[in-house]
Amino acid sequence: MARVELNNVRKAWGETVAVDDLTLTIEHGELVSILGPSGCGKSTILLMLAGIYAPTEGELRFDGQVVNEVEAKDRNVGIVFQSYALYPHMSVRQNIMFPMRFKQVPANEASRLVEEAADLVRVGDLLERRPSQLSGGQQQRVALARALVKEPQLLLLDEPLSNLDATLRMTMRSEIKSLQAKLGITTILVTHDQLEATTMADRIVCMKAGRIEQVGTPDDLYSRPSSLFVAGFIGAPPINLLPGKAVDGKLNVNDFSLTCEGAAAGDVTVGIRPERISFAEGGIPGTIDQTEPMGRETLYVVSCPLGSIRVLEAGSKAHRRIGEAVAISFDPSDTLVYDSRTEALLGDVRARAPS
Amino acid sequence: MAGNIRATQARQRANFVIFLGPAILLLFLFYVAPVIVNIFIAFTDMGSDLKWTEISTENFERMARKDRILTHTVIPVTFFFVLGTLAVFNVTFGLILALVTTSVQARSGAFFRAIWLLPRMSPSVVYALLWAWVITPTDYGLLNQVANGLFGLPLTDLMGNNPVFLIILVNGFIGASLGMIILTSAIRSIPEHLFHAARVDGAGGWSIVRHITLPAIRWPLSFITVYQTLSLLVSFEYIWLVTDGGPFYDTTVYALYVYKRAFFDGQYGYGAAMALVLVIVGIVVALMLWRFLDMQRLMQEPRIEVN
């Protein structure tokens, strides 16, 4: 299992820069997710690690060895594509056998490994079928078996779950996670789905426009997003982001003044997660604009002097009616204040509602 | 309800006539009717005066027994010409061009494909004239300038010594481009992920061609083979322009021979009989290839996609 390093990696096609100055280390046996919107360069990183693209600048290292010049076929990585990329004219057995053709493995040993890999992902009874005769979930398992059969030092997953329906996605999520833990294989999962990233990964690399925004555990990214982008990208329903101005110890949001704890000046954005806001007597007054029952919780949109605020309350039933007068409050320690210009988190600044 | 259904049926019939009618009419006028007329003429002794005196199978007996040029020269030449052009150029070389031009940079690929399209785009008379200059047997011919001037090989007379090879070259340089274009688009339609997956799985260039590309373009490849076989069987335009079937009858393919007998010698009846045999051979070959290459499945649904 490999320890993967990317040092100042850049990938550009002419003027278009897909990945810029990217430095990242992935430890042995770690499951790291690269998360970002489409076009942020996350798949490019994967294809560079696979050896399909060569980095324009910088180096890639597997276990300390520079692999920039090593061809895809000699890197010993396994990859699962979003489309699964199964060879349509080959049976499941031939598909999984394909990587073994290029290894110096005796035939009976190879077929034993193929059957093992197929059993591992529970497609052992589908070996004679064609990919077109399989469901999406089955194809995905076959793709996984094909990636794993050669015992790669690195497993790359490119949006592996996005073509599956919601229920199957949840099953495969936990299956891939437990498989990865069992095999202890270094795995990189590329996804645009924050839920996929937060539920599966040991660490998340959040990317925007070819650059890393933040690297950390799922909890780091959720509770302490280091930039406005990460704050807005992670969390559903999304965080409340309130643009305002910091003047003389006050944070003026719309026409409302919050107390600023800590040193801030100029344009700032105050972020508060919807579930960190509660309805409480004596808080900021407002009225309910919208109710969205979400199952376990209910989302309210409250119109108040701060603007339109999303509030998430436990309970499946909407107790409050549209137009009802309410008051909301939040704990200053749950507020995140960002510099609107640099979009960076002002770590020691908090916002407090006047009491 | 019943009225509705009847109206729909009437509309369907009207649509059938409107959409298929013109094509069926043209097909009948310019294909079916001439074939029927041709069948009739084939059993007569009609000459260029369009008069005929008897109906017999004389023309077919002549083809089978008496016409030594046909049986001993024209048919073998046609066989080697079609097979050679097909095997060397129209399928194999077209495939190689498609593989190479899709694996190099997109721009240079397009450039080389454009070069190989030039013969097809230029007027056939111009193209034939260029060949005449290339093969001129003196040291002014392009071929001899290169072979003799550059490599010191003796002067060659391609038309005199290797006439069948020459007509294969002349037709193949044009014919390769159709296969190239169809197979290029077929290769392009293979999802890129398959190539990426194969490379990561450890396949090298040749393995990718053999295990990924060729199986994926099997159907277009069949189509090219069938189509080119049939079109080579009936084509004689370039041969006529470059060699005029000569020297003697050495490059007279079947279709050219029919043309010459019918329109130069005014033997309409005999020409029609030979043409009829060509039509039958064409249909038989088409049906055989249809069967062996499983063309039916090719026609039913797109076969160059995955899944």
PDB file of C-alpha atoms in Angstrom, chain A residues 50-52 72-73 77 79 81 83 85-90 98-99 101-102 132 146 150, chain B residues 192-204 207 210-212 215-216 305-307:
ATOM      1  CA  ALA A  50      -3.354   6.860 -12.685  1.00  0.00           C
ATOM      2  CA  GLY A  51      -0.747   7.879 -15.241  1.00  0.00           C
ATOM      3  CA  ILE A  52      -3.176   8.926 -17.977  1.00  0.00           C
ATOM      4  CA  ALA A  72      -0.063   3.943 -16.504  1.00  0.00           C
ATOM      5  CA  LYS A  73       0.405   0.245 -17.143  1.00  0.00           C
ATOM      6  CA  VAL A  77      -3.095   1.322  -9.508  1.00  0.00           C
ATOM      7  CA  ILE A  79      -9.365   2.709 -10.955  1.00  0.00           C
ATOM      8  CA  PHE A  81     -14.766   5.273 -13.334  1.00  0.00           C
ATOM      9  CA  SER A  83     -19.281   5.145 -16.123  1.00  0.00           C
ATOM     10  CA  ALA A  85     -15.857   1.608 -18.208  1.00  0.00           C
ATOM     11  CA  LEU A  86     -16.444  -2.127 -18.410  1.00  0.00           C
ATOM     12  CA  TYR A  87     -15.363  -3.665 -21.710  1.00  0.00           C
ATOM     13  CA  PRO A  88     -18.732  -4.259 -23.401  1.00  0.00           C
ATOM     14  CA  HIS A  89     -17.698  -7.216 -25.554  1.00  0.00           C
ATOM     15  CA  MET A  90     -16.192  -9.193 -22.681  1.00  0.00           C
ATOM     16  CA  PHE A  98      -8.188  -8.357 -18.230  1.00  0.00           C
ATOM     17  CA  PRO A  99      -5.591  -6.808 -15.867  1.00  0.00           C
ATOM     18  CA  ARG A 101      -3.354 -10.798 -18.848  1.00  0.00           C
ATOM     19  CA  PHE A 102      -0.514  -8.362 -18.419  1.00  0.00           C
ATOM     20  CA  SER A 132     -25.103  -5.060 -20.660  1.00  0.00           C
ATOM     21  CA  ARG A 146     -11.420  -5.453 -11.925  1.00  0.00           C
ATOM     22  CA  LYS A 150      -4.265  -7.118  -9.415  1.00  0.00           C
TER      23      LYS A 150
ATOM     24  CA  GLU B 192     -12.469   7.500 -23.704  1.00  0.00           C
ATOM     25  CA  HIS B 193     -12.842   5.875 -20.310  1.00  0.00           C
ATOM     26  CA  LEU B 194     -12.429   2.461 -21.911  1.00  0.00           C
ATOM     27  CA  PHE B 195      -8.974   3.424 -23.160  1.00  0.00           C
ATOM     28  CA  HIS B 196      -8.062   4.926 -19.813  1.00  0.00           C
ATOM     29  CA  ALA B 197      -9.268   1.837 -17.991  1.00  0.00           C
ATOM     30  CA  ALA B 198      -7.292  -0.419 -20.328  1.00  0.00           C
ATOM     31  CA  ARG B 199      -4.104   1.567 -19.835  1.00  0.00           C
ATOM     32  CA  VAL B 200      -4.488   1.453 -16.062  1.00  0.00           C
ATOM     33  CA  ASP B 201      -5.225  -2.275 -16.333  1.00  0.00           C
ATOM     34  CA  GLY B 202      -1.766  -2.662 -17.843  1.00  0.00           C
ATOM     35  CA  ALA B 203      -2.493  -2.836 -21.583  1.00  0.00           C
ATOM     36  CA  GLY B 204       0.061  -1.421 -24.032  1.00  0.00           C
ATOM     37  CA  SER B 207      -3.150  -4.753 -26.671  1.00  0.00           C
ATOM     38  CA  ARG B 210      -6.565  -5.703 -30.230  1.00  0.00           C
ATOM     39  CA  HIS B 211      -8.750  -5.933 -27.126  1.00  0.00           C
ATOM     40  CA  ILE B 212     -10.577  -2.605 -27.032  1.00  0.00           C
ATOM     41  CA  PRO B 215     -13.917  -5.409 -30.986  1.00  0.00           C
ATOM     42  CA  ALA B 216     -15.656  -2.046 -30.657  1.00  0.00           C
ATOM     43  CA  GLU B 305     -21.630   2.179 -28.418  1.00  0.00           C
ATOM     44  CA  VAL B 306     -21.072   0.535 -25.078  1.00  0.00           C
ATOM     45  CA  ASN B 307     -23.708  -1.187 -22.975  1.00  0.00           C
TER      46      ASN B 307
END
